[in-house]
Coordinates of C-alpha atoms and ligand atoms in Angstrom, one line a residue:
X134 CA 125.6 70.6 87.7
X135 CA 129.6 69.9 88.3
X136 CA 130.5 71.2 84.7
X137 CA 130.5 74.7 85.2
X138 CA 132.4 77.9 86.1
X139 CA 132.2 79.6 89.4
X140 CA 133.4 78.9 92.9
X141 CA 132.7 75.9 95.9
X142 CA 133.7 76.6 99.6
X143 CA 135.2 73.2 100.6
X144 CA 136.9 73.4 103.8
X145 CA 138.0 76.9 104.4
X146 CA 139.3 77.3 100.4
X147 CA 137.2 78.6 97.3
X148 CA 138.2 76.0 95.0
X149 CA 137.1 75.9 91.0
X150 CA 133.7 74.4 90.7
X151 CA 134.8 71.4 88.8
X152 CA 137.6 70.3 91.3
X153 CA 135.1 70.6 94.3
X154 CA 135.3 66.5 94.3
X155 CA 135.3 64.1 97.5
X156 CA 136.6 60.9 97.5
X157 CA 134.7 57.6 96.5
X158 CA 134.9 56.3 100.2
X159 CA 133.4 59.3 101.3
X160 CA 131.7 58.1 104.9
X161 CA 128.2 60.5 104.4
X162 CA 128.1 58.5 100.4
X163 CA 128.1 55.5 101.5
X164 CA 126.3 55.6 105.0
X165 CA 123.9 59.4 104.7
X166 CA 125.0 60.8 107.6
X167 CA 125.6 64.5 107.1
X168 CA 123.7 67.7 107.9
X169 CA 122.6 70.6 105.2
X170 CA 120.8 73.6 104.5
X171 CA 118.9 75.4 102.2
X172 CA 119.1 78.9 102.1
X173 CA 118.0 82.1 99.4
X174 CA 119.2 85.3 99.0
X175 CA 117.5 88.0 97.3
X176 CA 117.5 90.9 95.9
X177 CA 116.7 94.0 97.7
X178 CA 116.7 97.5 97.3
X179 CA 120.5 97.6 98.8
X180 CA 121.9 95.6 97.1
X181 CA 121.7 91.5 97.9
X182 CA 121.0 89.7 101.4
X183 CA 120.5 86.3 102.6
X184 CA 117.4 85.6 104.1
X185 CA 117.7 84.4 108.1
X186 CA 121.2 83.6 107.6
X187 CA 121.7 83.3 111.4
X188 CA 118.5 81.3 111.7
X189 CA 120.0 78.7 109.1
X190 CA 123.1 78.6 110.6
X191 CA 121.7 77.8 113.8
X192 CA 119.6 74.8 112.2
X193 CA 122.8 73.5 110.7
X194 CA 125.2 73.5 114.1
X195 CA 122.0 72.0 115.7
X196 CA 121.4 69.9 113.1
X197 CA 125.5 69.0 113.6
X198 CA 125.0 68.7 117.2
X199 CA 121.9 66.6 116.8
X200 CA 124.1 63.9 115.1
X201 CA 127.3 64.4 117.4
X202 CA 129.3 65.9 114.2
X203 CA 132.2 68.4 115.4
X204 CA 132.7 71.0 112.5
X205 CA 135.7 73.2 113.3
X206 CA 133.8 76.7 111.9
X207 CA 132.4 78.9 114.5
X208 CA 129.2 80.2 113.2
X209 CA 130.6 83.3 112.2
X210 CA 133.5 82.1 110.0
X211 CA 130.2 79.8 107.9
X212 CA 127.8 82.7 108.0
X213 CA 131.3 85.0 106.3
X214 CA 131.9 82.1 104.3
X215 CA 128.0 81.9 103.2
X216 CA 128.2 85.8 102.2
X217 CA 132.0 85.2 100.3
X218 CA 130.7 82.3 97.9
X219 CA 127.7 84.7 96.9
X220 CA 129.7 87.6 96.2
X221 CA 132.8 84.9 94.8
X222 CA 130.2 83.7 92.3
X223 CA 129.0 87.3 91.2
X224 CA 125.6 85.9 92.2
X225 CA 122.1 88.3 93.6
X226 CA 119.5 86.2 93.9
X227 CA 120.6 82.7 94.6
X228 CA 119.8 79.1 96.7
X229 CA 122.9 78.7 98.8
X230 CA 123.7 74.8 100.1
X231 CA 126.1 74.6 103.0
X232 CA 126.6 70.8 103.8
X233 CA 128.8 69.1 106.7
X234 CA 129.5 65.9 106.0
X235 CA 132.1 63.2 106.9
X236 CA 135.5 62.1 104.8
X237 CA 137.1 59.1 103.6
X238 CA 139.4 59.2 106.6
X239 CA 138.2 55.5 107.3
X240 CA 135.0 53.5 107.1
X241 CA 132.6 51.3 108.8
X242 CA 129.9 52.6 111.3
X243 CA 132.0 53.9 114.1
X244 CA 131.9 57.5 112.8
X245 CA 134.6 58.2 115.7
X246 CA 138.5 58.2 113.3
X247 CA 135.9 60.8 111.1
X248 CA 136.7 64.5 110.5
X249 CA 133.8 66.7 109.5
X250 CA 134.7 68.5 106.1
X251 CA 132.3 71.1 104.8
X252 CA 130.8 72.8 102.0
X253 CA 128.9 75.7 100.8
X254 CA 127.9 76.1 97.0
X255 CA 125.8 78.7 95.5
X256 CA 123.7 78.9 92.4
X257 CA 120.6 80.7 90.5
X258 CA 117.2 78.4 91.1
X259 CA 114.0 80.2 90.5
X260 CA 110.6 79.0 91.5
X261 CA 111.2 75.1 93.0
X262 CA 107.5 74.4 92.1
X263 CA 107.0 75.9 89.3
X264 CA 105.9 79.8 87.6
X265 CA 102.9 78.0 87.0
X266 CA 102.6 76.6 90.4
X267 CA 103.2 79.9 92.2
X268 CA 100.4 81.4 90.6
X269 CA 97.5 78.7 90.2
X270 CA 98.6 76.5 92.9
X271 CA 100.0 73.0 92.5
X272 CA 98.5 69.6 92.7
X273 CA 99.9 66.7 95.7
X274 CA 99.0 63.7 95.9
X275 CA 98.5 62.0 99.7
X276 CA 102.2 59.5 99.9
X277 CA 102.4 56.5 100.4
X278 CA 105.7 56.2 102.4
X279 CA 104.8 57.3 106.1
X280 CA 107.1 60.9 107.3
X281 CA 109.6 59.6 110.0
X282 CA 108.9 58.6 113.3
X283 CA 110.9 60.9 115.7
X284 CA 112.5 58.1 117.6
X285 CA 113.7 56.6 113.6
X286 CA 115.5 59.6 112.5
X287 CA 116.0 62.6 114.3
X288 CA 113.7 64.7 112.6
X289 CA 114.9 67.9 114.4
X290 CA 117.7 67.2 112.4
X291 CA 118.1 68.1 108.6
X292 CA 120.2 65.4 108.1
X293 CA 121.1 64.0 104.8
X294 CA 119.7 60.3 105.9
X295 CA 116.5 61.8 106.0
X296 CA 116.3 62.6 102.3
X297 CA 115.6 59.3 100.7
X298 CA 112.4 59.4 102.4
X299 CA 111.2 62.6 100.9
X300 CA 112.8 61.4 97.5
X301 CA 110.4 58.6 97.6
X302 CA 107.1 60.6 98.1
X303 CA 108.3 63.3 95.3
X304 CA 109.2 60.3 92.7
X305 CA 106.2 58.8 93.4
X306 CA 104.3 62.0 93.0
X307 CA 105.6 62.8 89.6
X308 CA 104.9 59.7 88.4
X309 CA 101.5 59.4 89.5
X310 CA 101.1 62.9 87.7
X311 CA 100.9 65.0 90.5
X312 CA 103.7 68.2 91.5
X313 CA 104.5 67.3 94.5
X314 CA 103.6 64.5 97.6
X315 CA 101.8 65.1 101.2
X316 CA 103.6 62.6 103.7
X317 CA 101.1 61.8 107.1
X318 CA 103.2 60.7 110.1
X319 CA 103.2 57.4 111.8
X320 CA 99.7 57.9 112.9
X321 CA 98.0 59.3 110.1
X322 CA 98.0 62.7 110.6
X323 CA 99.1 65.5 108.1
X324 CA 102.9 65.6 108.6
X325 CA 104.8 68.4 105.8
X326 CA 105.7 67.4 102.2
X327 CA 108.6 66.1 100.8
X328 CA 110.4 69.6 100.9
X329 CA 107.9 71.8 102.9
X330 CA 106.0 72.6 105.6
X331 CA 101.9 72.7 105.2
X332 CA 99.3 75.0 106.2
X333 CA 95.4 75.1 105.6
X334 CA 93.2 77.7 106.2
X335 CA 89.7 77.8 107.2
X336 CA 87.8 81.5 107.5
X337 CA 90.5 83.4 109.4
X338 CA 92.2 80.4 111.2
X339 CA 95.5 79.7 109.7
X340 CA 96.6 75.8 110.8
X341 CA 99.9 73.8 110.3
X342 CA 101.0 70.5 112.5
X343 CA 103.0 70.5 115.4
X344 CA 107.0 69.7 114.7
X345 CA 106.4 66.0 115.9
X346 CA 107.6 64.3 112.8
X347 CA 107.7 67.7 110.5
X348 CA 111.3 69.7 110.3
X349 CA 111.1 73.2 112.3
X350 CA 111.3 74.9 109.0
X351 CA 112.5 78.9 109.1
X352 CA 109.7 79.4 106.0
X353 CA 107.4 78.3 108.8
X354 CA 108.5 80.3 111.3
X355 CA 108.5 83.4 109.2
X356 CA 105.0 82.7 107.9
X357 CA 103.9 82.4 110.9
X358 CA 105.1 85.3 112.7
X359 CA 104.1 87.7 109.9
X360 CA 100.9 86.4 110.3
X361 CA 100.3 86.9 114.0
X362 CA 101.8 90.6 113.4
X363 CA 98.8 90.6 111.3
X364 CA 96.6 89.7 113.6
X365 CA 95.7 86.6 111.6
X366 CA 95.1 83.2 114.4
X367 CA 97.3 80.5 114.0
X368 CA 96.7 77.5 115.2
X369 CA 99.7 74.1 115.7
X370 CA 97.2 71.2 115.6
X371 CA 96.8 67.8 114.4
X372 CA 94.6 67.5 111.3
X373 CA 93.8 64.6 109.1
X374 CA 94.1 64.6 105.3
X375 CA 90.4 64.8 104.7
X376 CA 91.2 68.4 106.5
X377 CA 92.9 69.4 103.8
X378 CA 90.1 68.0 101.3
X379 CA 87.9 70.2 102.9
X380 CA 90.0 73.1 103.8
X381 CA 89.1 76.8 102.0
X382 CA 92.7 77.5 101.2
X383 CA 96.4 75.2 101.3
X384 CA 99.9 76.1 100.7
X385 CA 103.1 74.7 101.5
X386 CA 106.4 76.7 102.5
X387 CA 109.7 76.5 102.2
X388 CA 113.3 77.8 101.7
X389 CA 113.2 76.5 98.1
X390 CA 109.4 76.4 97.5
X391 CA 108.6 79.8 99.2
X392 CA 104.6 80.2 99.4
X393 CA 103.3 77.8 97.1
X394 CA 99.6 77.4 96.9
X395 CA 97.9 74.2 96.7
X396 CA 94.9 73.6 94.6
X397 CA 94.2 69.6 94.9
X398 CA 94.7 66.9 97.3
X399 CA 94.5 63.1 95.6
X400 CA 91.7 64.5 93.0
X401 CA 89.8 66.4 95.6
X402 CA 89.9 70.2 94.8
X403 CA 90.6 72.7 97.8
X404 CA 88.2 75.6 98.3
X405 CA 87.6 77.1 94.4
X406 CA 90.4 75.0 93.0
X407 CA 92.9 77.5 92.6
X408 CA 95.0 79.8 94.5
X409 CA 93.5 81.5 97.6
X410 CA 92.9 84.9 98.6
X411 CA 94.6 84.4 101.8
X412 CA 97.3 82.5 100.0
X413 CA 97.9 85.2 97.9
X414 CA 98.4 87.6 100.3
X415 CA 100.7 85.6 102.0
X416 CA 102.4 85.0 99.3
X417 CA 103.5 88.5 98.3
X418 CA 103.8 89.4 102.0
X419 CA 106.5 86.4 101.9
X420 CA 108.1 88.1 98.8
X421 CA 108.0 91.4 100.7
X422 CA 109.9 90.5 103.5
X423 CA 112.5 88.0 101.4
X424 CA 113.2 91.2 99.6
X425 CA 113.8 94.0 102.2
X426 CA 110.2 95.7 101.4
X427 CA 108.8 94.5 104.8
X428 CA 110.5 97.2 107.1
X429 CA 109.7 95.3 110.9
X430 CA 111.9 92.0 109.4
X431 CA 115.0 93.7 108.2
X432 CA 117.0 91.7 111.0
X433 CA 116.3 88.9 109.1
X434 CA 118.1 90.5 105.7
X435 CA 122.2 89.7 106.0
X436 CA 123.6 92.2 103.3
X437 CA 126.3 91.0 100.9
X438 CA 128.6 93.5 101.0
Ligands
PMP915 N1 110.4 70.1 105.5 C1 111.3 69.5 104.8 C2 111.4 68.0 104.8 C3 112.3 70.2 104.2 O1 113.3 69.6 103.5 C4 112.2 71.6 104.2 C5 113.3 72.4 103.4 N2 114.4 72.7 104.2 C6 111.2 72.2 104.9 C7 110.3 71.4 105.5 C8 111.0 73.7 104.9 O2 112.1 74.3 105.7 P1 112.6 75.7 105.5 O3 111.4 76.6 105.4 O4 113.5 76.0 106.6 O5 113.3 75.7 104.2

């Protein structure tokens, strides 16, 4: 991942994708706190754009806020710098990762002697789940780590502490021989998945949990306002995992994963065992708006120019 050409934003400076290097006693390595995002661009018939730029910017000073981090950047100058590494790595369709985090300056705890450094790095990353997955729907398996408790972590946060959780479920996923892992919150219920938010669907009803213990993903958002344009119900609820076992349609969403169908749940197949009709069409109406074809959502398109 280092050893390659191309630019990293690192405080203000493109600098050479192999020098982009922190320090050993970097605070966020040793004690996780930092804040991130993950955010596309794509495509479109214009010419590139990143998708809800604003909206992920937004996240990220929350996210910032959240954990009492001061990054010097207004939101403009990251959103500029977003666009610059896209068009400094000759990239059109990418996954962009801005990350704040905090520097070697001294250690211990007390975060306070700390100055918030940042990054944003851009690549090419095609489907997170899979071709395969996309278009069959993938398999998950019910976790067994628990999804944070909100007064644990602050799970309006996409903070970098919160990760080893969700690298837990996906390990143990894969190594049970599943795609991916379905994390229930302290009390049971269906929480998101290691990456993404859920959703089921029963006749017309589209359902996905409240954002107790799930992130407020933008995916999610999207989804669901599309969705209500359509005139499609959506319902925030509580549901258990046997919901899921005997939902008609799953999928989960996300920057990375997009719309990705689920067919199985812990050996139990969802409605016909392969990719919905409803997931399907939300699917391409996903890839619709992601790429500028979707003419009420072209707010949401930032052009790199
Ligand atoms: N939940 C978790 C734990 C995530 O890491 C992500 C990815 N950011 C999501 C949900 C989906 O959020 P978004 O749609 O904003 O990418």
């Amino acid at each position: 991942m280092w050893d390659r050409d191309g630019k990293i934003w690192m405080d203000g400076e493109m600098v050479d994708w192999r020098d982009a290097k922190v320090h050993v006693l970097t605070h966020t390595l040793h004690y996780g706190l930092g804040v991130f995002e993950g955010v596309r661009c794509y495509e479109t018939a214009t010419g590139p754009a990143i998708f809800r730029l604003q909206e992920h910017t937004d996240r990220l000073f929350n996210s910032a806020h959240i954990l009492n981090m001061s990054p010097t950047w207004s939101r403009d100058e990251i959103m500029q710098a977003h666009i610059d590494i896209v068009k400094a790595n000759g990239l059109k369709s990418c996954y962009i990762r801005p990350l704040f985090y905090y520097g070697a300056e001294s250690m211990g705890i007390n975060p306070a002697p700390l100055k918030t450094h940042g990054m944003i790095a851009a690549w090419e990353w095609g489907a997170y789940l899979g071709k395969d997955g996309m278009e069959n729907g993938i398999r998950i398996k019910t976790s067994s780590f628990t999804r944070h408790h909100p007064n644990v972590v602050m799970t309006r946060a996409k903070a970098v502490g919160n990760y080893p959780n969700s690298i837990l479920a996906k390990s143990e996923a894969l190594a049970c021989g599943f795609d991916e892992a379905l994390l229930l919150d302290t009390e049971g219920y269906v929480a998101e998945g290691s990456g993404e938010n859920v959703f089921i669907i029963n006749g017309k009803t589209v359902m996905t949990p409240p954002l107790d213990s799930a992130l407020d993903g933008i995916t999610r958002n999207t989804v669901i306002m599309v969705l209500k344009e359509l005139g499609l119900e959506v319902v925030e609820q509580r549901f258990p995992r046997d919901a899921v076992w005997i939902a008609d349609e799953a999928f989960f969403t996300g920057t990375a994963a997009e719309v990705t169908p689920i067919r199985e749940l812990d050996g139990r197949t969802i409605g016909k065992g392969t990719a919905g009709p409803i997931t399907k069409e939300v699917q391409k109406l996903y890839f619709d708006v992601v790429h500028g074809r979707y003419p009420k959502h072209h707010e949401w398109l930032t052009p790199v120019k």
